[in-house]
């Protein structure tokens, strides 16, 4: 999802990025605000193709039995990050352990130990999903990170987090299928053509 970075103000008064994030969301209903690496990422409401792609992506996960007693398929749930005292992200889609309610940290964000997979669908600022969030999710040790890159028409699958990076990064092109690791709890194969088509704006 697209985002615009907002730098911290420099003054002598103590301030809370969380308080600033809450104020932005109050003034701009529908906007998503995340704190990653001590910076605010402000994201406008998604467009219809973005939402359509997410709905389509939920289908293979649910069909594989991942929304049940052991795991759940959730949209827009907060993930607490180890990158800063107030850092958290809100991935577009996630596969989480069914006991996620027991792992609330604060500010509606949950311990990354609950997350088996996170997924983002890019918008205008695609670099945040491919770079900034890739680092943050790797540092949080999220096992699998999937990016639907609408700008470059690719689906990226990143696995095996190690420090600030993922050991394996495989981009898939139209015409290919992406089989995700069994570590998410089931075997799931994504049809790249189908995903990218859903994520495109409809034309007359």
Short mmCIF file of C-alpha atoms in Angstrom, two decimals, residues 54-178:
data_model
loop_
_atom_site.label_atom_id
_atom_site.label_comp_id
_atom_site.label_asym_id
_atom_site.label_seq_id
_atom_site.Cartn_x
_atom_site.Cartn_y
_atom_site.Cartn_z
CA UNK A 54 -6.96 -8.52 -1.30
CA UNK A 55 -10.36 -10.19 -1.43
CA UNK A 56 -9.13 -12.47 -4.21
CA UNK A 57 -6.00 -13.32 -2.27
CA UNK A 58 -7.99 -14.41 0.77
CA UNK A 59 -9.75 -17.12 -1.24
CA UNK A 60 -6.81 -19.56 -1.70
CA UNK A 61 -5.75 -19.10 1.93
CA UNK A 62 -9.23 -19.82 3.22
CA UNK A 63 -9.70 -22.70 0.76
CA UNK A 64 -6.48 -24.25 2.13
CA UNK A 65 -8.00 -24.27 5.62
CA UNK A 66 -5.91 -21.44 7.03
CA UNK A 67 -8.89 -19.62 8.53
CA UNK A 68 -9.85 -22.06 11.26
CA UNK A 69 -8.86 -23.40 14.65
CA UNK A 70 -5.08 -23.09 14.29
CA UNK A 71 -4.63 -20.01 12.09
CA UNK A 72 -6.64 -17.05 10.86
CA UNK A 73 -6.59 -14.93 7.71
CA UNK A 74 -6.88 -11.28 8.75
CA UNK A 75 -6.73 -7.88 7.07
CA UNK A 76 -5.24 -4.72 8.57
CA UNK A 77 -4.13 -6.10 11.93
CA UNK A 78 -1.27 -4.31 13.69
CA UNK A 79 2.15 -5.95 13.99
CA UNK A 80 4.46 -4.67 16.74
CA UNK A 81 7.97 -4.08 15.40
CA UNK A 82 11.33 -4.38 17.19
CA UNK A 83 12.72 -1.41 15.22
CA UNK A 84 11.72 1.27 17.74
CA UNK A 85 9.87 1.88 21.00
CA UNK A 86 6.68 2.94 19.22
CA UNK A 87 7.11 1.09 15.92
CA UNK A 88 4.32 -0.93 14.39
CA UNK A 89 3.07 -1.82 10.91
CA UNK A 90 -0.36 -2.72 9.58
CA UNK A 91 0.05 -5.25 6.76
CA UNK A 92 -2.77 -5.47 4.23
CA UNK A 93 -3.20 -9.19 4.89
CA UNK A 94 -1.73 -11.65 7.36
CA UNK A 95 -1.80 -15.31 8.33
CA UNK A 96 -1.65 -15.41 12.13
CA UNK A 97 -1.90 -17.95 14.89
CA UNK A 98 -5.43 -18.40 16.23
CA UNK A 99 -4.17 -17.41 19.69
CA UNK A 100 -3.32 -13.90 18.47
CA UNK A 101 -5.62 -12.33 21.09
CA UNK A 102 -3.23 -13.57 23.78
CA UNK A 103 -0.35 -11.63 22.22
CA UNK A 104 -1.56 -8.03 22.22
CA UNK A 105 1.33 -5.67 22.95
CA UNK A 106 -0.31 -2.22 22.79
CA UNK A 107 -1.91 0.25 20.39
CA UNK A 108 -3.84 -2.63 18.75
CA UNK A 109 -0.56 -4.20 17.61
CA UNK A 110 0.41 -7.81 18.26
CA UNK A 111 3.66 -9.66 18.92
CA UNK A 112 5.29 -10.69 15.62
CA UNK A 113 5.61 -14.24 16.93
CA UNK A 114 1.93 -14.66 15.93
CA UNK A 115 2.54 -13.88 12.26
CA UNK A 116 3.30 -16.66 9.77
CA UNK A 117 2.89 -14.50 6.67
CA UNK A 118 2.32 -10.83 5.88
CA UNK A 119 1.23 -9.48 2.51
CA UNK A 120 1.16 -6.01 0.98
CA UNK A 121 -0.46 -4.76 -2.23
CA UNK A 122 1.43 -1.72 -3.52
CA UNK A 123 -0.01 1.62 -4.52
CA UNK A 124 1.77 4.82 -5.57
CA UNK A 125 4.70 4.61 -3.14
CA UNK A 126 5.75 1.05 -3.92
CA UNK A 127 9.26 1.52 -2.51
CA UNK A 128 7.95 1.42 1.06
CA UNK A 129 6.58 -2.08 0.55
CA UNK A 130 9.60 -3.39 -1.36
CA UNK A 131 12.27 -1.78 0.80
CA UNK A 132 11.23 -0.18 4.11
CA UNK A 133 8.72 -2.84 5.10
CA UNK A 134 10.89 -5.69 3.83
CA UNK A 135 13.57 -4.63 6.31
CA UNK A 136 11.07 -4.16 9.14
CA UNK A 137 9.36 -7.51 8.62
CA UNK A 138 12.72 -9.28 8.37
CA UNK A 139 13.81 -7.70 11.65
CA UNK A 140 10.52 -8.86 13.18
CA UNK A 141 11.34 -12.38 11.92
CA UNK A 142 8.08 -12.78 10.00
CA UNK A 143 8.74 -16.04 8.09
CA UNK A 144 7.09 -15.13 4.78
CA UNK A 145 6.51 -11.74 3.16
CA UNK A 146 4.52 -11.44 -0.08
CA UNK A 147 4.33 -8.24 -2.13
CA UNK A 148 1.88 -7.73 -4.98
CA UNK A 149 3.83 -5.15 -6.99
CA UNK A 150 1.26 -3.41 -9.17
CA UNK A 151 3.78 -0.97 -10.63
CA UNK A 152 6.13 -3.59 -12.07
CA UNK A 153 3.55 -6.38 -12.48
CA UNK A 154 5.29 -8.85 -10.23
CA UNK A 155 4.48 -10.90 -7.15
CA UNK A 156 7.44 -11.10 -4.78
CA UNK A 157 7.84 -13.88 -2.23
CA UNK A 158 10.46 -13.29 0.47
CA UNK A 159 11.37 -16.04 2.93
CA UNK A 160 13.89 -16.90 5.65
CA UNK A 161 14.43 -13.62 7.53
CA UNK A 162 18.01 -12.96 8.67
CA UNK A 163 18.77 -9.66 10.35
CA UNK A 164 17.60 -6.82 8.12
CA UNK A 165 16.95 -8.95 5.04
CA UNK A 166 15.31 -12.08 3.73
CA UNK A 167 17.68 -14.80 2.57
CA UNK A 168 15.45 -15.73 -0.36
CA UNK A 169 13.61 -13.28 -2.61
CA UNK A 170 11.80 -14.71 -5.63
CA UNK A 171 9.88 -12.40 -8.01
CA UNK A 172 7.15 -14.08 -10.07
CA UNK A 173 6.01 -12.77 -13.45
CA UNK A 174 2.64 -13.03 -15.19
CA UNK A 175 2.09 -16.57 -16.40
CA UNK A 176 3.81 -18.11 -13.37
CA UNK A 177 2.43 -19.58 -10.18
CA UNK A 178 3.95 -18.99 -6.76
#
